[in-house]
PDB file of C-alpha atoms in Angstrom:
ATOM      1  CA  LYS A   1      13.053 -18.872   9.367  1.00 70.00           C
ATOM      2  CA  ALA A   2      10.848 -21.812   8.382  1.00 82.00           C
ATOM      3  CA  GLY A   3       7.111 -21.324   8.634  1.00 94.00           C
ATOM      4  CA  VAL A   4       4.478 -23.416  10.335  1.00 97.00           C
ATOM      5  CA  THR A   5       4.393 -26.926   8.969  1.00 97.00           C
ATOM      6  CA  GLN A   6       1.490 -29.353   9.098  1.00 98.00           C
ATOM      7  CA  THR A   7       1.445 -33.032   8.332  1.00 97.00           C
ATOM      8  CA  PRO A   8      -0.038 -34.738   6.528  1.00 97.00           C
ATOM      9  CA  ARG A   9      -1.297 -32.272   3.943  1.00 97.00           C
ATOM     10  CA  TYR A  10      -4.075 -34.530   2.746  1.00 97.00           C
ATOM     11  CA  LEU A  11      -5.868 -37.387   4.459  1.00 97.00           C
ATOM     12  CA  ILE A  12      -8.767 -39.639   3.607  1.00 98.00           C
ATOM     13  CA  LYS A  13     -10.527 -41.582   6.350  1.00 98.00           C
ATOM     14  CA  THR A  14     -13.801 -43.434   6.741  1.00 98.00           C
ATOM     15  CA  ARG A  15     -16.543 -42.822   9.260  1.00 98.00           C
ATOM     16  CA  GLY A  16     -15.811 -44.181  12.714  1.00 98.00           C
ATOM     17  CA  GLN A  17     -12.045 -44.046  12.351  1.00 98.00           C
ATOM     18  CA  GLN A  18      -9.836 -41.683  14.265  1.00 98.00           C
ATOM     19  CA  VAL A  19      -7.175 -39.331  12.976  1.00 98.00           C
ATOM     20  CA  THR A  20      -4.161 -37.474  14.353  1.00 98.00           C
ATOM     21  CA  LEU A  21      -2.870 -34.305  12.740  1.00 98.00           C
ATOM     22  CA  SER A  22       0.475 -32.719  13.508  1.00 98.00           C
ATOM     23  CA  CYS A  23       1.654 -29.126  13.644  1.00 98.00           C
ATOM     24  CA  SER A  24       5.215 -27.860  14.020  1.00 98.00           C
ATOM     25  CA  PRO A  25       5.293 -24.186  14.966  1.00 97.00           C
ATOM     26  CA  ILE A  26       7.790 -21.580  13.873  1.00 96.00           C
ATOM     27  CA  SER A  27      11.023 -21.955  15.821  1.00 95.00           C
ATOM     28  CA  GLY A  28      10.773 -20.068  19.105  1.00 93.00           C
ATOM     29  CA  HIS A  29       6.983 -19.952  19.096  1.00 93.00           C
ATOM     30  CA  ARG A  30       5.354 -21.440  22.178  1.00 93.00           C
ATOM     31  CA  SER A  31       1.684 -20.935  21.388  1.00 92.00           C
ATOM     32  CA  VAL A  32      -0.268 -23.104  18.975  1.00 95.00           C
ATOM     33  CA  SER A  33      -3.914 -22.715  18.007  1.00 95.00           C
ATOM     34  CA  TRP A  34      -6.065 -24.977  15.870  1.00 97.00           C
ATOM     35  CA  TYR A  35      -8.928 -24.012  13.568  1.00 97.00           C
ATOM     36  CA  GLN A  36     -11.411 -25.906  11.424  1.00 97.00           C
ATOM     37  CA  GLN A  37     -12.565 -24.485   8.116  1.00 96.00           C
ATOM     38  CA  THR A  38     -15.632 -25.761   6.274  1.00 94.00           C
ATOM     39  CA  PRO A  39     -17.640 -24.160   3.467  1.00 89.00           C
ATOM     40  CA  GLY A  40     -20.720 -23.917   5.666  1.00 87.00           C
ATOM     41  CA  GLN A  41     -19.242 -22.718   8.968  1.00 89.00           C
ATOM     42  CA  GLY A  42     -16.149 -20.883   7.823  1.00 90.00           C
ATOM     43  CA  LEU A  43     -13.085 -20.705  10.060  1.00 92.00           C
ATOM     44  CA  GLN A  44     -13.802 -21.816  13.610  1.00 94.00           C
ATOM     45  CA  PHE A  45     -11.509 -21.886  16.612  1.00 93.00           C
ATOM     46  CA  LEU A  46     -10.858 -25.332  18.103  1.00 96.00           C
ATOM     47  CA  PHE A  47      -8.327 -24.842  20.897  1.00 93.00           C
ATOM     48  CA  GLU A  48      -5.193 -23.047  21.925  1.00 93.00           C
ATOM     49  CA  TYR A  49      -2.085 -24.342  23.688  1.00 93.00           C
ATOM     50  CA  PHE A  50       0.664 -22.445  25.399  1.00 92.00           C
ATOM     51  CA  SER A  51       3.587 -24.149  27.112  1.00 91.00           C
ATOM     52  CA  GLU A  52       1.872 -27.539  26.960  1.00 94.00           C
ATOM     53  CA  THR A  53      -1.306 -26.240  28.616  1.00 94.00           C
ATOM     54  CA  GLN A  54      -4.657 -25.796  26.936  1.00 93.00           C
ATOM     55  CA  ARG A  55      -5.524 -22.135  27.457  1.00 89.00           C
ATOM     56  CA  ASN A  56      -8.748 -21.881  25.516  1.00 88.00           C
ATOM     57  CA  LYS A  57     -11.239 -24.180  23.874  1.00 92.00           C
ATOM     58  CA  GLY A  58     -13.838 -23.611  21.207  1.00 92.00           C
ATOM     59  CA  ASN A  59     -17.316 -25.044  20.991  1.00 93.00           C
ATOM     60  CA  PHE A  60     -16.540 -28.482  19.618  1.00 96.00           C
ATOM     61  CA  PRO A  61     -17.522 -31.929  20.944  1.00 96.00           C
ATOM     62  CA  GLY A  62     -15.164 -33.965  23.070  1.00 96.00           C
ATOM     63  CA  ARG A  63     -14.205 -36.068  20.033  1.00 97.00           C
ATOM     64  CA  PHE A  64     -11.833 -33.253  19.219  1.00 98.00           C
ATOM     65  CA  SER A  65      -8.792 -33.158  21.449  1.00 97.00           C
ATOM     66  CA  GLY A  66      -5.274 -31.887  21.323  1.00 97.00           C
ATOM     67  CA  ARG A  67      -1.997 -31.711  23.100  1.00 97.00           C
ATOM     68  CA  GLN A  68       1.277 -29.864  22.976  1.00 97.00           C
ATOM     69  CA  PHE A  69       4.714 -31.267  23.589  1.00 97.00           C
ATOM     70  CA  SER A  70       7.680 -29.737  25.364  1.00 96.00           C
ATOM     71  CA  ASN A  71       9.201 -28.722  22.018  1.00 95.00           C
ATOM     72  CA  SER A  72       5.958 -26.802  21.254  1.00 96.00           C
ATOM     73  CA  ARG A  73       4.888 -29.206  18.537  1.00 98.00           C
ATOM     74  CA  SER A  74       1.192 -29.936  18.732  1.00 98.00           C
ATOM     75  CA  GLU A  75      -1.162 -32.668  17.686  1.00 98.00           C
ATOM     76  CA  MET A  76      -4.890 -32.759  17.391  1.00 98.00           C
ATOM     77  CA  ASN A  77      -6.954 -35.908  17.407  1.00 98.00           C
ATOM     78  CA  VAL A  78     -10.454 -36.525  16.164  1.00 98.00           C
ATOM     79  CA  SER A  79     -12.075 -39.778  17.242  1.00 96.00           C
ATOM     80  CA  THR A  80     -15.092 -41.521  15.772  1.00 97.00           C
ATOM     81  CA  LEU A  81     -14.983 -39.500  12.585  1.00 98.00           C
ATOM     82  CA  GLU A  82     -18.200 -38.219  11.059  1.00 97.00           C
ATOM     83  CA  LEU A  83     -18.857 -37.047   7.517  1.00 97.00           C
ATOM     84  CA  GLY A  84     -19.184 -33.503   8.838  1.00 96.00           C
ATOM     85  CA  ASP A  85     -15.601 -33.552  10.072  1.00 97.00           C
ATOM     86  CA  SER A  86     -14.411 -33.200   6.496  1.00 97.00           C
ATOM     87  CA  ALA A  87     -12.616 -29.892   6.534  1.00 97.00           C
ATOM     88  CA  LEU A  88      -9.380 -27.988   6.238  1.00 97.00           C
ATOM     89  CA  TYR A  89      -7.658 -28.073   9.627  1.00 98.00           C
ATOM     90  CA  LEU A  90      -5.322 -25.181  10.232  1.00 97.00           C
ATOM     91  CA  CYS A  91      -2.850 -24.525  12.957  1.00 97.00           C
ATOM     92  CA  ALA A  92      -1.264 -21.214  13.815  1.00 95.00           C
ATOM     93  CA  SER A  93       1.664 -20.352  16.027  1.00 94.00           C
ATOM     94  CA  SER A  94       2.837 -17.275  17.876  1.00 91.00           C
ATOM     95  CA  THR A  95       5.536 -16.386  20.379  1.00 87.00           C
ATOM     96  CA  GLN A  96       3.051 -15.661  23.159  1.00 77.00           C
ATOM     97  CA  ASN A  97      -0.640 -16.474  22.955  1.00 63.00           C
ATOM     98  CA  THR A  98      -1.447 -12.786  22.611  1.00 69.00           C
ATOM     99  CA  ASP A  99       0.908 -12.148  19.726  1.00 80.00           C
ATOM    100  CA  THR A 100       0.380 -12.288  15.982  1.00 88.00           C
ATOM    101  CA  GLN A 101      -0.466 -15.775  14.784  1.00 91.00           C
ATOM    102  CA  TYR A 102       1.059 -17.263  11.675  1.00 94.00           C
ATOM    103  CA  PHE A 103      -0.838 -20.029   9.945  1.00 96.00           C
ATOM    104  CA  GLY A 104       0.341 -23.228   8.381  1.00 97.00           C
ATOM    105  CA  PRO A 105      -0.874 -24.551   5.016  1.00 97.00           C
ATOM    106  CA  GLY A 106      -3.455 -26.826   6.620  1.00 97.00           C
ATOM    107  CA  THR A 107      -4.407 -30.485   6.479  1.00 98.00           C
ATOM    108  CA  ARG A 108      -7.278 -31.351   4.183  1.00 97.00           C
ATOM    109  CA  LEU A 109      -9.269 -34.167   5.823  1.00 98.00           C
ATOM    110  CA  THR A 110     -11.881 -36.033   3.835  1.00 98.00           C
ATOM    111  CA  VAL A 111     -14.189 -38.448   5.653  1.00 98.00           C
ATOM    112  CA  LEU A 112     -15.969 -40.995   3.478  1.00 97.00           C
TER     113      LEU A 112
ATOM    114  CA  ASP B   1     -20.082 -14.580  16.762  1.00 64.00           C
ATOM    115  CA  ALA B   2     -17.667 -12.409  14.868  1.00 67.00           C
ATOM    116  CA  LYS B   3     -17.332  -8.883  16.169  1.00 83.00           C
ATOM    117  CA  THR B   4     -16.763  -7.477  12.709  1.00 92.00           C
ATOM    118  CA  THR B   5     -18.870  -6.740   9.640  1.00 93.00           C
ATOM    119  CA  GLN B   6     -17.431  -6.684   6.122  1.00 96.00           C
ATOM    120  CA  PRO B   7     -18.962  -6.453   2.652  1.00 97.00           C
ATOM    121  CA  PRO B   8     -19.104  -9.938   1.107  1.00 96.00           C
ATOM    122  CA  SER B   9     -17.341  -8.958  -2.104  1.00 97.00           C
ATOM    123  CA  MET B  10     -15.477  -6.165  -3.857  1.00 97.00           C
ATOM    124  CA  ASP B  11     -13.815  -5.618  -7.209  1.00 97.00           C
ATOM    125  CA  CYS B  12     -10.685  -3.614  -7.895  1.00 96.00           C
ATOM    126  CA  ALA B  13      -8.811  -2.790 -11.084  1.00 97.00           C
ATOM    127  CA  GLU B  14      -5.239  -3.980 -11.272  1.00 97.00           C
ATOM    128  CA  GLY B  15      -2.806  -1.226 -10.309  1.00 97.00           C
ATOM    129  CA  ARG B  16      -5.408   0.746  -8.405  1.00 97.00           C
ATOM    130  CA  ALA B  17      -5.721   1.007  -4.640  1.00 97.00           C
ATOM    131  CA  ALA B  18      -8.039  -1.472  -2.969  1.00 98.00           C
ATOM    132  CA  ASN B  19      -9.841  -0.117   0.071  1.00 98.00           C
ATOM    133  CA  LEU B  20     -11.490  -2.780   2.200  1.00 98.00           C
ATOM    134  CA  PRO B  21     -13.800  -1.524   4.973  1.00 97.00           C
ATOM    135  CA  CYS B  22     -14.599  -3.184   8.268  1.00 96.00           C
ATOM    136  CA  ASN B  23     -17.021  -2.261  11.033  1.00 95.00           C
ATOM    137  CA  HIS B  24     -16.263  -3.254  14.621  1.00 92.00           C
ATOM    138  CA  SER B  25     -18.564  -1.026  16.643  1.00 91.00           C
ATOM    139  CA  THR B  26     -18.415  -3.144  19.828  1.00 88.00           C
ATOM    140  CA  ILE B  27     -14.644  -3.279  20.033  1.00 88.00           C
ATOM    141  CA  SER B  28     -13.172  -2.919  23.525  1.00 84.00           C
ATOM    142  CA  GLY B  29     -10.367  -0.597  24.451  1.00 83.00           C
ATOM    143  CA  ASN B  30      -7.687  -3.275  24.625  1.00 82.00           C
ATOM    144  CA  GLU B  31      -8.716  -5.257  21.551  1.00 85.00           C
ATOM    145  CA  TYR B  32      -6.593  -5.181  18.427  1.00 88.00           C
ATOM    146  CA  VAL B  33      -7.842  -5.191  14.860  1.00 92.00           C
ATOM    147  CA  TYR B  34      -6.117  -7.809  12.706  1.00 93.00           C
ATOM    148  CA  TRP B  35      -6.272  -8.373   8.994  1.00 96.00           C
ATOM    149  CA  TYR B  36      -5.538 -11.683   7.312  1.00 97.00           C
ATOM    150  CA  ARG B  37      -6.122 -12.897   3.807  1.00 97.00           C
ATOM    151  CA  GLN B  38      -6.650 -16.353   2.425  1.00 97.00           C
ATOM    152  CA  ILE B  39      -5.901 -17.357  -1.102  1.00 94.00           C
ATOM    153  CA  HIS B  40      -7.974 -20.317  -2.170  1.00 86.00           C
ATOM    154  CA  SER B  41      -7.517 -23.275   0.194  1.00 81.00           C
ATOM    155  CA  GLN B  42      -4.228 -22.005   1.605  1.00 92.00           C
ATOM    156  CA  GLY B  43      -3.636 -21.031   5.215  1.00 95.00           C
ATOM    157  CA  PRO B  44      -4.566 -17.452   6.132  1.00 96.00           C
ATOM    158  CA  GLN B  45      -1.725 -14.987   5.668  1.00 96.00           C
ATOM    159  CA  TYR B  46      -1.147 -12.254   8.221  1.00 95.00           C
ATOM    160  CA  ILE B  47      -1.258  -8.765   6.729  1.00 97.00           C
ATOM    161  CA  ILE B  48      -1.286  -6.117   9.444  1.00 96.00           C
ATOM    162  CA  HIS B  49      -2.752  -5.215  12.814  1.00 93.00           C
ATOM    163  CA  GLY B  50      -3.333  -2.121  14.938  1.00 92.00           C
ATOM    164  CA  LEU B  51      -4.802  -0.815  18.157  1.00 90.00           C
ATOM    165  CA  LYS B  52      -5.438   2.901  17.777  1.00 89.00           C
ATOM    166  CA  ASN B  53      -2.970   4.427  15.384  1.00 87.00           C
ATOM    167  CA  ASN B  54      -2.737   3.966  11.645  1.00 94.00           C
ATOM    168  CA  GLU B  55      -0.206   1.357  10.622  1.00 95.00           C
ATOM    169  CA  THR B  56       1.751   0.668   7.452  1.00 96.00           C
ATOM    170  CA  ASN B  57       3.976  -2.184   6.387  1.00 96.00           C
ATOM    171  CA  GLU B  58       5.313  -3.534   3.126  1.00 95.00           C
ATOM    172  CA  MET B  59       1.988  -5.162   2.284  1.00 95.00           C
ATOM    173  CA  ALA B  60      -0.667  -2.654   3.262  1.00 97.00           C
ATOM    174  CA  SER B  61      -1.869   0.263   5.349  1.00 98.00           C
ATOM    175  CA  LEU B  62      -4.441   0.120   8.115  1.00 98.00           C
ATOM    176  CA  ILE B  63      -6.548   3.157   8.899  1.00 97.00           C
ATOM    177  CA  ILE B  64      -8.496   3.007  12.180  1.00 95.00           C
ATOM    178  CA  THR B  65     -11.084   5.683  12.923  1.00 95.00           C
ATOM    179  CA  GLU B  66     -10.631   7.786  16.016  1.00 93.00           C
ATOM    180  CA  ASP B  67     -13.589   6.135  17.784  1.00 93.00           C
ATOM    181  CA  ARG B  68     -12.148   2.725  16.736  1.00 93.00           C
ATOM    182  CA  LYS B  69     -15.528   1.566  15.497  1.00 93.00           C
ATOM    183  CA  SER B  70     -14.314   0.941  11.974  1.00 95.00           C
ATOM    184  CA  SER B  71     -11.165   0.485   9.950  1.00 96.00           C
ATOM    185  CA  THR B  72      -9.993   0.297   6.346  1.00 97.00           C
ATOM    186  CA  LEU B  73      -7.316  -1.909   4.874  1.00 98.00           C
ATOM    187  CA  ILE B  74      -5.580  -0.315   1.917  1.00 98.00           C
ATOM    188  CA  LEU B  75      -3.619  -2.247  -0.691  1.00 97.00           C
ATOM    189  CA  PRO B  76      -1.936   0.634  -2.507  1.00 96.00           C
ATOM    190  CA  HIS B  77      -1.384  -1.001  -5.901  1.00 95.00           C
ATOM    191  CA  ALA B  78      -3.470  -4.145  -6.224  1.00 96.00           C
ATOM    192  CA  THR B  79      -2.205  -6.975  -8.408  1.00 97.00           C
ATOM    193  CA  LEU B  80      -3.933 -10.107  -9.651  1.00 96.00           C
ATOM    194  CA  ARG B  81      -2.142 -12.031  -6.881  1.00 95.00           C
ATOM    195  CA  ASP B  82      -4.031  -9.972  -4.300  1.00 97.00           C
ATOM    196  CA  THR B  83      -7.265 -11.738  -5.265  1.00 97.00           C
ATOM    197  CA  ALA B  84      -8.276 -13.460  -2.027  1.00 97.00           C
ATOM    198  CA  VAL B  85     -10.696 -13.476   0.889  1.00 97.00           C
ATOM    199  CA  TYR B  86      -9.771 -10.742   3.360  1.00 98.00           C
ATOM    200  CA  TYR B  87     -10.683 -11.160   7.000  1.00 96.00           C
ATOM    201  CA  CYS B  88     -10.950  -8.357   9.510  1.00 95.00           C
ATOM    202  CA  ILE B  89     -10.718  -9.781  13.022  1.00 92.00           C
ATOM    203  CA  VAL B  90     -10.951  -8.340  16.490  1.00 87.00           C
ATOM    204  CA  ARG B  91      -8.869 -10.460  18.819  1.00 81.00           C
ATOM    205  CA  VAL B  92     -11.021 -11.438  21.751  1.00 67.00           C
ATOM    206  CA  GLY B  93      -9.786 -10.755  25.240  1.00 58.00           C
ATOM    207  CA  SER B  94      -6.395  -9.759  26.555  1.00 59.00           C
ATOM    208  CA  ASN B  95      -4.960 -13.152  27.423  1.00 63.00           C
ATOM    209  CA  THR B  96      -5.882 -15.338  24.515  1.00 70.00           C
ATOM    210  CA  GLY B  97      -4.831 -15.873  20.950  1.00 72.00           C
ATOM    211  CA  LYS B  98      -8.335 -16.922  19.962  1.00 80.00           C
ATOM    212  CA  LEU B  99      -9.340 -15.355  16.659  1.00 86.00           C
ATOM    213  CA  ILE B 100     -12.991 -15.238  15.637  1.00 85.00           C
ATOM    214  CA  PHE B 101     -13.268 -15.115  11.878  1.00 88.00           C
ATOM    215  CA  GLY B 102     -16.283 -13.688  10.095  1.00 87.00           C
ATOM    216  CA  GLN B 103     -17.157 -14.381   6.481  1.00 90.00           C
ATOM    217  CA  GLY B 104     -14.622 -11.892   5.136  1.00 95.00           C
ATOM    218  CA  THR B 105     -14.570  -9.907   1.904  1.00 97.00           C
ATOM    219  CA  THR B 106     -13.772 -11.626  -1.365  1.00 97.00           C
ATOM    220  CA  LEU B 107     -11.599  -9.196  -3.292  1.00 98.00           C
ATOM    221  CA  GLN B 108     -11.433  -9.781  -7.025  1.00 97.00           C
ATOM    222  CA  VAL B 109      -8.652  -7.874  -8.759  1.00 97.00           C
ATOM    223  CA  LYS B 110      -9.388  -7.523 -12.449  1.00 97.00           C
ATOM    224  CA  PRO B 111      -6.965  -6.768 -15.288  1.00 95.00           C
TER     225      PRO B 111
END
């Protein structure tokens, strides 16, 4: 069974732009969670989707948003990019939101 | 804040068992202990999880104390490829997949 895939793998943007990252969960998984990883803050939870509904949200500004489609694929969007948004963005999927999560390889975002 | 405490770093000789400790003294009765590892800049890899009983799979063993306030991840025969950051996580709540990561333990396996 294919693992979690994330696209693109690498992205370079400039301040003020917006970006959309995509996550395709493992087949049959309905829950998708997003995390941000930076050297200073470590791995931090962004939000969690289950059956197209946001079930949980971390402590991030409203510039960070997400959605989930009927096929369980998920996207996250960051608007008005700041230098501090440079990070590895990870998504994880699971069958139910309480089950074991499996992570994708991440998208490395660099904001210049 | 993370509900777990881990040593920041550990060394292990190749071929020997690596024992990684974790304290989770405020764990609730329905909260699971999960272990993941992350090899440099890759996505975290699931290793094992448990609630009360000790668990074993093809990667590792998880020993949870009877009071559930601490646990130990055991890699029985560490290899150089096991060099990674190991995270011990208590999954928060009973109806959420939210994982709160701490700083983890950097395990260096040496030849």
